[in-house]
PDB file of C-alpha atoms in Angstrom:
ATOM      1  CA  ASP A  17      16.239  -3.966  12.209  1.00  0.00           C
ATOM      2  CA  ALA A  18      15.592  -1.182   9.546  1.00  0.00           C
ATOM      3  CA  GLU A  19      12.587   0.179   9.721  1.00  0.00           C
ATOM      4  CA  ILE A  20      10.126   3.339   8.749  1.00  0.00           C
ATOM      5  CA  THR A  21       8.388   5.182  12.154  1.00  0.00           C
ATOM      6  CA  GLN A  22       5.510   8.094  11.106  1.00  0.00           C
ATOM      7  CA  SER A  23       5.002  10.833  13.695  1.00  0.00           C
ATOM      8  CA  PRO A  24       2.561  11.946  15.502  1.00  0.00           C
ATOM      9  CA  ARG A  25       0.688   8.495  15.214  1.00  0.00           C
ATOM     10  CA  HIS A  26      -2.684  10.842  15.847  1.00  0.00           C
ATOM     11  CA  LYS A  27      -3.520  14.061  15.443  1.00  0.00           C
ATOM     12  CA  ILE A  28      -6.390  16.413  15.888  1.00  0.00           C
ATOM     13  CA  THR A  29      -6.224  19.644  14.332  1.00  0.00           C
ATOM     14  CA  GLU A  30      -8.608  22.708  13.175  1.00  0.00           C
ATOM     15  CA  THR A  31      -9.128  23.480   9.381  1.00  0.00           C
ATOM     16  CA  GLY A  32      -6.853  25.837   7.951  1.00  0.00           C
ATOM     17  CA  ARG A  33      -3.875  25.297   9.880  1.00  0.00           C
ATOM     18  CA  GLN A  34      -0.520  23.999   8.993  1.00  0.00           C
ATOM     19  CA  VAL A  35       0.349  20.553   9.179  1.00  0.00           C
ATOM     20  CA  THR A  36       3.336  18.476   9.184  1.00  0.00           C
ATOM     21  CA  LEU A  37       3.360  14.579   9.186  1.00  0.00           C
ATOM     22  CA  ALA A  38       7.028  12.913   9.717  1.00  0.00           C
ATOM     23  CA  CYS A  39       8.243   9.997   8.167  1.00  0.00           C
ATOM     24  CA  HIS A  40      11.676   8.651   9.135  1.00  0.00           C
ATOM     25  CA  GLN A  41      13.185   5.299   7.390  1.00  0.00           C
ATOM     26  CA  THR A  42      16.491   3.542   8.053  1.00  0.00           C
ATOM     27  CA  TRP A  43      15.766   1.134   5.231  1.00  0.00           C
ATOM     28  CA  ASN A  44      18.269   3.526   3.158  1.00  0.00           C
ATOM     29  CA  HIS A  45      15.764   3.183   0.124  1.00  0.00           C
ATOM     30  CA  ASN A  46      15.647   5.925  -2.770  1.00  0.00           C
ATOM     31  CA  ASN A  47      12.366   5.650  -3.072  1.00  0.00           C
ATOM     32  CA  MET A  48       9.495   7.005  -0.839  1.00  0.00           C
ATOM     33  CA  PHE A  49       5.924   7.179  -0.981  1.00  0.00           C
ATOM     34  CA  TRP A  50       2.780   9.050   0.970  1.00  0.00           C
ATOM     35  CA  TYR A  51      -0.740   7.308   0.764  1.00  0.00           C
ATOM     36  CA  ARG A  52      -3.887   8.062   2.502  1.00  0.00           C
ATOM     37  CA  GLN A  53      -6.531   5.552   3.029  1.00  0.00           C
ATOM     38  CA  ASP A  54     -10.532   6.242   3.057  1.00  0.00           C
ATOM     39  CA  LEU A  55     -13.249   3.934   3.050  1.00  0.00           C
ATOM     40  CA  GLY A  56     -14.206   2.590  -0.626  1.00  0.00           C
ATOM     41  CA  HIS A  57     -10.894   4.307  -2.078  1.00  0.00           C
ATOM     42  CA  GLY A  58      -8.220   2.125  -0.811  1.00  0.00           C
ATOM     43  CA  LEU A  59      -5.165   3.229  -0.807  1.00  0.00           C
ATOM     44  CA  ARG A  60      -4.309   7.020  -2.802  1.00  0.00           C
ATOM     45  CA  LEU A  61      -0.808   7.914  -3.960  1.00  0.00           C
ATOM     46  CA  ILE A  62       0.401  11.493  -3.026  1.00  0.00           C
ATOM     47  CA  HIS A  63       3.435  12.627  -3.903  1.00  0.00           C
ATOM     48  CA  TYR A  64       6.637  10.388  -4.161  1.00  0.00           C
ATOM     49  CA  SER A  65      10.050  10.833  -4.413  1.00  0.00           C
ATOM     50  CA  TYR A  66      13.364   8.686  -6.044  1.00  0.00           C
ATOM     51  CA  GLY A  67      16.068  10.257  -4.236  1.00  0.00           C
ATOM     52  CA  VAL A  68      17.154  13.415  -2.855  1.00  0.00           C
ATOM     53  CA  HIS A  69      15.974  16.473  -4.032  1.00  0.00           C
ATOM     54  CA  ASP A  70      13.535  14.591  -5.947  1.00  0.00           C
ATOM     55  CA  THR A  71       9.497  15.122  -5.804  1.00  0.00           C
ATOM     56  CA  ASN A  72       6.285  14.071  -7.862  1.00  0.00           C
ATOM     57  CA  LYS A  73       2.906  14.306  -7.557  1.00  0.00           C
ATOM     58  CA  GLY A  74       0.678  11.260  -6.798  1.00  0.00           C
ATOM     59  CA  GLU A  75      -2.809  10.913  -7.732  1.00  0.00           C
ATOM     60  CA  VAL A  76      -4.182  13.346  -4.852  1.00  0.00           C
ATOM     61  CA  SER A  77      -1.463  15.985  -4.570  1.00  0.00           C
ATOM     62  CA  ASP A  78      -3.857  19.214  -4.076  1.00  0.00           C
ATOM     63  CA  GLY A  79      -3.582  20.530  -0.900  1.00  0.00           C
ATOM     64  CA  TYR A  80       0.066  19.111   0.181  1.00  0.00           C
ATOM     65  CA  SER A  81       3.809  19.421  -0.515  1.00  0.00           C
ATOM     66  CA  VAL A  82       6.410  16.997   0.000  1.00  0.00           C
ATOM     67  CA  SER A  83      10.461  17.831   0.380  1.00  0.00           C
ATOM     68  CA  ARG A  84      13.480  15.189   0.539  1.00  0.00           C
ATOM     69  CA  SER A  85      16.499  16.766   1.901  1.00  0.00           C
ATOM     70  CA  ASN A  86      18.141  13.672   2.796  1.00  0.00           C
ATOM     71  CA  THR A  87      17.561   9.812   2.386  1.00  0.00           C
ATOM     72  CA  GLU A  88      15.824   9.383   5.581  1.00  0.00           C
ATOM     73  CA  ASP A  89      12.698  11.737   5.483  1.00  0.00           C
ATOM     74  CA  LEU A  90      10.029  12.537   3.462  1.00  0.00           C
ATOM     75  CA  PRO A  91       7.659  14.995   5.819  1.00  0.00           C
ATOM     76  CA  LEU A  92       4.245  15.516   4.101  1.00  0.00           C
ATOM     77  CA  THR A  93       2.869  19.212   4.899  1.00  0.00           C
ATOM     78  CA  LEU A  94      -1.032  20.292   4.487  1.00  0.00           C
ATOM     79  CA  GLU A  95      -0.558  23.475   3.273  1.00  0.00           C
ATOM     80  CA  SER A  96      -4.377  24.294   4.896  1.00  0.00           C
ATOM     81  CA  ALA A  97      -6.081  21.411   6.576  1.00  0.00           C
ATOM     82  CA  ALA A  98      -9.693  20.665   5.386  1.00  0.00           C
ATOM     83  CA  SER A  99     -11.913  18.399   6.713  1.00  0.00           C
ATOM     84  CA  SER A 100     -11.722  16.589   3.587  1.00  0.00           C
ATOM     85  CA  GLN A 101      -8.429  15.517   4.181  1.00  0.00           C
ATOM     86  CA  THR A 102      -9.135  13.623   7.601  1.00  0.00           C
ATOM     87  CA  SER A 103      -7.496   9.672   6.853  1.00  0.00           C
ATOM     88  CA  VAL A 104      -5.113   7.922   7.683  1.00  0.00           C
ATOM     89  CA  TYR A 105      -1.837   8.606   6.564  1.00  0.00           C
ATOM     90  CA  PHE A 106       0.738   6.078   5.176  1.00  0.00           C
ATOM     91  CA  CYS A 107       4.497   6.341   4.463  1.00  0.00           C
ATOM     92  CA  ALA A 108       6.602   3.890   2.227  1.00  0.00           C
ATOM     93  CA  THR A 109       9.285   2.884   1.244  1.00  0.00           C
ATOM     94  CA  ALA A 110      10.824   0.329  -1.647  1.00  0.00           C
ATOM     95  CA  GLY A 111      14.625  -0.311  -2.790  1.00  0.00           C
ATOM     96  CA  GLY A 112      16.214   0.131  -5.998  1.00  0.00           C
ATOM     97  CA  SER A 113      17.060   2.975  -7.908  1.00  0.00           C
ATOM     98  CA  GLY A 114      16.960   4.107 -11.663  1.00  0.00           C
ATOM     99  CA  ARG A 115      13.473   3.601 -12.562  1.00  0.00           C
ATOM    100  CA  ALA A 116      12.970  -0.798 -12.167  1.00  0.00           C
ATOM    101  CA  PRO A 117       9.657  -1.971 -11.549  1.00  0.00           C
ATOM    102  CA  GLY A 118       9.006  -5.102  -9.384  1.00  0.00           C
ATOM    103  CA  ASN A 119      10.410  -3.396  -5.694  1.00  0.00           C
ATOM    104  CA  GLU A 120       7.872  -4.263  -2.750  1.00  0.00           C
ATOM    105  CA  GLN A 121       7.027  -1.073  -0.611  1.00  0.00           C
ATOM    106  CA  PHE A 122       7.496  -1.446   3.228  1.00  0.00           C
ATOM    107  CA  PHE A 123       5.087   0.963   4.776  1.00  0.00           C
ATOM    108  CA  GLY A 124       5.283   2.648   8.508  1.00  0.00           C
ATOM    109  CA  PRO A 125       2.382   2.161  10.935  1.00  0.00           C
ATOM    110  CA  GLY A 126       0.235   5.247   9.668  1.00  0.00           C
ATOM    111  CA  THR A 127      -0.750   8.363  10.893  1.00  0.00           C
ATOM    112  CA  ARG A 128      -4.315   9.500  12.103  1.00  0.00           C
ATOM    113  CA  LEU A 129      -5.287  12.688  11.349  1.00  0.00           C
ATOM    114  CA  THR A 130      -8.443  14.288  11.874  1.00  0.00           C
ATOM    115  CA  VAL A 131      -9.202  17.906  10.750  1.00  0.00           C
ATOM    116  CA  LEU A 132     -12.339  19.524  12.340  1.00  0.00           C
TER     117      LEU A 132
ATOM    118  CA  ALA B  11      -3.345   1.802 -17.968  1.00  0.00           C
ATOM    119  CA  GLN B  12      -2.855  -0.112 -15.292  1.00  0.00           C
ATOM    120  CA  SER B  13      -5.733  -1.214 -13.293  1.00  0.00           C
ATOM    121  CA  VAL B  14      -6.832  -3.632 -10.286  1.00  0.00           C
ATOM    122  CA  THR B  15     -10.536  -5.045  -9.543  1.00  0.00           C
ATOM    123  CA  GLN B  16     -10.707  -7.106  -6.647  1.00  0.00           C
ATOM    124  CA  LEU B  17     -13.649  -9.174  -7.660  1.00  0.00           C
ATOM    125  CA  ASP B  18     -15.209  -9.089  -3.642  1.00  0.00           C
ATOM    126  CA  SER B  19     -15.266  -6.349  -1.273  1.00  0.00           C
ATOM    127  CA  HIS B  20     -16.128  -8.700   1.713  1.00  0.00           C
ATOM    128  CA  VAL B  21     -15.877 -12.232   1.899  1.00  0.00           C
ATOM    129  CA  SER B  22     -16.670 -15.121   4.744  1.00  0.00           C
ATOM    130  CA  VAL B  23     -14.966 -18.314   5.454  1.00  0.00           C
ATOM    131  CA  SER B  24     -15.589 -20.724   8.236  1.00  0.00           C
ATOM    132  CA  GLU B  25     -12.626 -21.777  10.412  1.00  0.00           C
ATOM    133  CA  GLY B  26     -10.889 -24.532   8.928  1.00  0.00           C
ATOM    134  CA  THR B  27     -12.429 -24.180   5.083  1.00  0.00           C
ATOM    135  CA  PRO B  28     -10.274 -22.785   2.010  1.00  0.00           C
ATOM    136  CA  VAL B  29      -9.567 -18.960   1.631  1.00  0.00           C
ATOM    137  CA  LEU B  30     -10.296 -17.710  -1.547  1.00  0.00           C
ATOM    138  CA  LEU B  31      -9.589 -14.046  -2.614  1.00  0.00           C
ATOM    139  CA  ARG B  32      -9.780 -12.768  -6.299  1.00  0.00           C
ATOM    140  CA  CYS B  33      -8.011 -10.304  -8.230  1.00  0.00           C
ATOM    141  CA  ASN B  34      -7.644  -9.010 -11.675  1.00  0.00           C
ATOM    142  CA  TYR B  35      -5.556  -6.807 -13.665  1.00  0.00           C
ATOM    143  CA  SER B  36      -5.035  -5.202 -16.608  1.00  0.00           C
ATOM    144  CA  SER B  37      -1.621  -3.825 -18.010  1.00  0.00           C
ATOM    145  CA  SER B  38       0.188  -2.826 -21.134  1.00  0.00           C
ATOM    146  CA  TYR B  39       3.640  -4.325 -19.783  1.00  0.00           C
ATOM    147  CA  SER B  40       4.269  -7.599 -17.807  1.00  0.00           C
ATOM    148  CA  PRO B  41       3.047  -6.326 -14.600  1.00  0.00           C
ATOM    149  CA  SER B  42       4.811  -7.485 -10.659  1.00  0.00           C
ATOM    150  CA  LEU B  43       1.861  -8.091  -8.526  1.00  0.00           C
ATOM    151  CA  PHE B  44       1.376  -8.164  -4.945  1.00  0.00           C
ATOM    152  CA  TRP B  45      -0.509  -8.736  -2.074  1.00  0.00           C
ATOM    153  CA  TYR B  46      -0.528  -6.874   0.868  1.00  0.00           C
ATOM    154  CA  VAL B  47      -2.557  -7.378   4.368  1.00  0.00           C
ATOM    155  CA  GLN B  48      -3.992  -5.380   6.606  1.00  0.00           C
ATOM    156  CA  HIS B  49      -5.170  -6.322  10.560  1.00  0.00           C
ATOM    157  CA  PRO B  50      -7.424  -3.999  11.921  1.00  0.00           C
ATOM    158  CA  ASN B  51      -5.786  -0.731  12.691  1.00  0.00           C
ATOM    159  CA  LYS B  52      -2.663  -2.051  11.718  1.00  0.00           C
ATOM    160  CA  GLY B  53       0.091  -1.176   8.649  1.00  0.00           C
ATOM    161  CA  LEU B  54       0.624  -3.012   5.575  1.00  0.00           C
ATOM    162  CA  GLN B  55       2.601  -5.935   5.290  1.00  0.00           C
ATOM    163  CA  LEU B  56       2.984  -7.668   2.461  1.00  0.00           C
ATOM    164  CA  LEU B  57       1.756 -11.445   1.999  1.00  0.00           C
ATOM    165  CA  LEU B  58       3.774 -12.469  -1.370  1.00  0.00           C
ATOM    166  CA  LYS B  59       4.853 -10.928  -4.819  1.00  0.00           C
ATOM    167  CA  TYR B  60       5.116 -12.441  -7.982  1.00  0.00           C
ATOM    168  CA  THR B  61       7.644 -10.710 -10.599  1.00  0.00           C
ATOM    169  CA  SER B  62       7.675 -13.011 -13.934  1.00  0.00           C
ATOM    170  CA  ALA B  63       9.537 -15.649 -12.007  1.00  0.00           C
ATOM    171  CA  ALA B  64       7.693 -18.394 -11.059  1.00  0.00           C
ATOM    172  CA  THR B  65       3.523 -18.326 -11.569  1.00  0.00           C
ATOM    173  CA  LEU B  66       2.731 -20.298  -8.575  1.00  0.00           C
ATOM    174  CA  VAL B  67       3.942 -17.609  -5.445  1.00  0.00           C
ATOM    175  CA  LYS B  68       4.229 -18.933  -2.172  1.00  0.00           C
ATOM    176  CA  GLY B  69       3.942 -16.323   0.911  1.00  0.00           C
ATOM    177  CA  ILE B  70       3.616 -15.856   4.477  1.00  0.00           C
ATOM    178  CA  ASN B  71       1.093 -17.306   7.033  1.00  0.00           C
ATOM    179  CA  GLY B  72       0.323 -20.051   4.315  1.00  0.00           C
ATOM    180  CA  PHE B  73      -1.109 -17.878   1.324  1.00  0.00           C
ATOM    181  CA  GLU B  74      -0.059 -18.352  -1.948  1.00  0.00           C
ATOM    182  CA  ALA B  75      -1.454 -16.652  -5.426  1.00  0.00           C
ATOM    183  CA  GLU B  76      -0.842 -17.847  -9.099  1.00  0.00           C
ATOM    184  CA  PHE B  77      -0.270 -15.985 -12.016  1.00  0.00           C
ATOM    185  CA  LYS B  78      -2.434 -16.473 -14.847  1.00  0.00           C
ATOM    186  CA  LYS B  79      -1.445 -14.200 -17.838  1.00  0.00           C
ATOM    187  CA  SER B  80      -4.232 -15.644 -20.114  1.00  0.00           C
ATOM    188  CA  GLU B  81      -6.919 -14.661 -17.616  1.00  0.00           C
ATOM    189  CA  THR B  82      -5.193 -11.723 -16.129  1.00  0.00           C
ATOM    190  CA  SER B  83      -5.807 -12.810 -12.849  1.00  0.00           C
ATOM    191  CA  PHE B  84      -3.563 -13.189  -9.367  1.00  0.00           C
ATOM    192  CA  HIS B  85      -6.060 -14.870  -7.022  1.00  0.00           C
ATOM    193  CA  LEU B  86      -4.603 -15.298  -3.653  1.00  0.00           C
ATOM    194  CA  THR B  87      -5.731 -18.890  -1.850  1.00  0.00           C
ATOM    195  CA  LYS B  88      -5.301 -20.720   1.352  1.00  0.00           C
ATOM    196  CA  PRO B  89      -5.677 -23.773   1.751  1.00  0.00           C
ATOM    197  CA  SER B  90      -7.142 -23.492   5.863  1.00  0.00           C
ATOM    198  CA  ALA B  91      -8.366 -20.301   7.194  1.00  0.00           C
ATOM    199  CA  HIS B  92      -7.539 -19.576  10.477  1.00  0.00           C
ATOM    200  CA  MET B  93      -9.385 -17.328  12.626  1.00  0.00           C
ATOM    201  CA  SER B  94      -5.807 -14.669  12.494  1.00  0.00           C
ATOM    202  CA  ASP B  95      -6.050 -14.402   9.142  1.00  0.00           C
ATOM    203  CA  ALA B  96      -9.482 -12.101   9.716  1.00  0.00           C
ATOM    204  CA  ALA B  97      -8.078  -9.098   7.906  1.00  0.00           C
ATOM    205  CA  GLU B  98      -8.036  -6.868   4.578  1.00  0.00           C
ATOM    206  CA  TYR B  99      -6.278  -7.553   1.797  1.00  0.00           C
ATOM    207  CA  PHE B 100      -5.253  -5.845  -1.300  1.00  0.00           C
ATOM    208  CA  CYS B 101      -4.523  -7.328  -4.357  1.00  0.00           C
ATOM    209  CA  VAL B 102      -1.553  -4.509  -6.306  1.00  0.00           C
ATOM    210  CA  VAL B 103      -0.185  -4.345  -9.672  1.00  0.00           C
ATOM    211  CA  ASN B 104       3.472  -2.065 -10.363  1.00  0.00           C
ATOM    212  CA  ALA B 105       3.993  -2.193 -13.941  1.00  0.00           C
ATOM    213  CA  GLY B 106       5.979  -0.264 -16.518  1.00  0.00           C
ATOM    214  CA  ASN B 107       9.056   1.976 -15.894  1.00  0.00           C
ATOM    215  CA  ASN B 108       7.971   3.316 -12.695  1.00  0.00           C
ATOM    216  CA  ARG B 109       7.922   2.177  -8.973  1.00  0.00           C
ATOM    217  CA  LYS B 110       4.159   3.675  -8.166  1.00  0.00           C
ATOM    218  CA  LEU B 111       1.914   1.069  -6.942  1.00  0.00           C
ATOM    219  CA  ILE B 112      -1.615   0.960  -8.438  1.00  0.00           C
ATOM    220  CA  TRP B 113      -3.785  -0.373  -5.362  1.00  0.00           C
ATOM    221  CA  GLY B 114      -7.302  -2.827  -5.940  1.00  0.00           C
ATOM    222  CA  LEU B 115      -9.969  -1.328  -3.104  1.00  0.00           C
ATOM    223  CA  GLY B 116      -9.428  -4.571  -0.714  1.00  0.00           C
ATOM    224  CA  THR B 117     -11.334  -7.493   0.217  1.00  0.00           C
ATOM    225  CA  SER B 118     -12.494  -7.840   3.714  1.00  0.00           C
ATOM    226  CA  LEU B 119     -11.860 -11.152   4.756  1.00  0.00           C
ATOM    227  CA  ALA B 120     -13.930 -12.595   7.909  1.00  0.00           C
ATOM    228  CA  VAL B 121     -13.216 -15.844   9.837  1.00  0.00           C
ATOM    229  CA  ASN B 122     -16.090 -17.328  11.261  1.00  0.00           C
ATOM    230  CA  PRO B 123     -15.530 -20.151  14.231  1.00  0.00           C
TER     231      PRO B 123
END
């Protein structure tokens, strides 16, 4: 069965360190998304990609970067981790090409990141 | 601009009684609408979606939702709550020519025995 995997599932790091969260999908979906989930804020979009070599900023992209070198992976990098980036991070994918709306997103299990 | 408002942050029901989780949306386009569920410490699962077909949409686990354009609402209902329905529920809208989703803040559903 197709799936989305995220690693690590839990991570504790220190302020100022660079951290990379991995997202790998076997859906063969063009579209991939990174969200963070915080109490009182719901899910907020960090970055997204419509295909290989395409990346776009979401509503809370400061301090984060992504790159898309293949269809399967969209790693999320925190350049210099801050305590405000303590959160649960979800990767999601959606099918379709071009810019057609309506496709639901499928989610990975999440990564719980703590920045001390 | 698009937005989603979940009218209740917490809903508590007794097992076997009906569930109503309310959602209003704002969109300049014909929207696609979704309900997702998140059980404690779990990922997000699609419950149901509306994409301009039938206005009454049936989803998994006995849930359904009705799209009412005149009221800009997409309320989620279930005739009889089960203990396993206790979770966080998110109403989501996708409108316009891209695939970004706009998320509500969620409604926490508690089911009492």
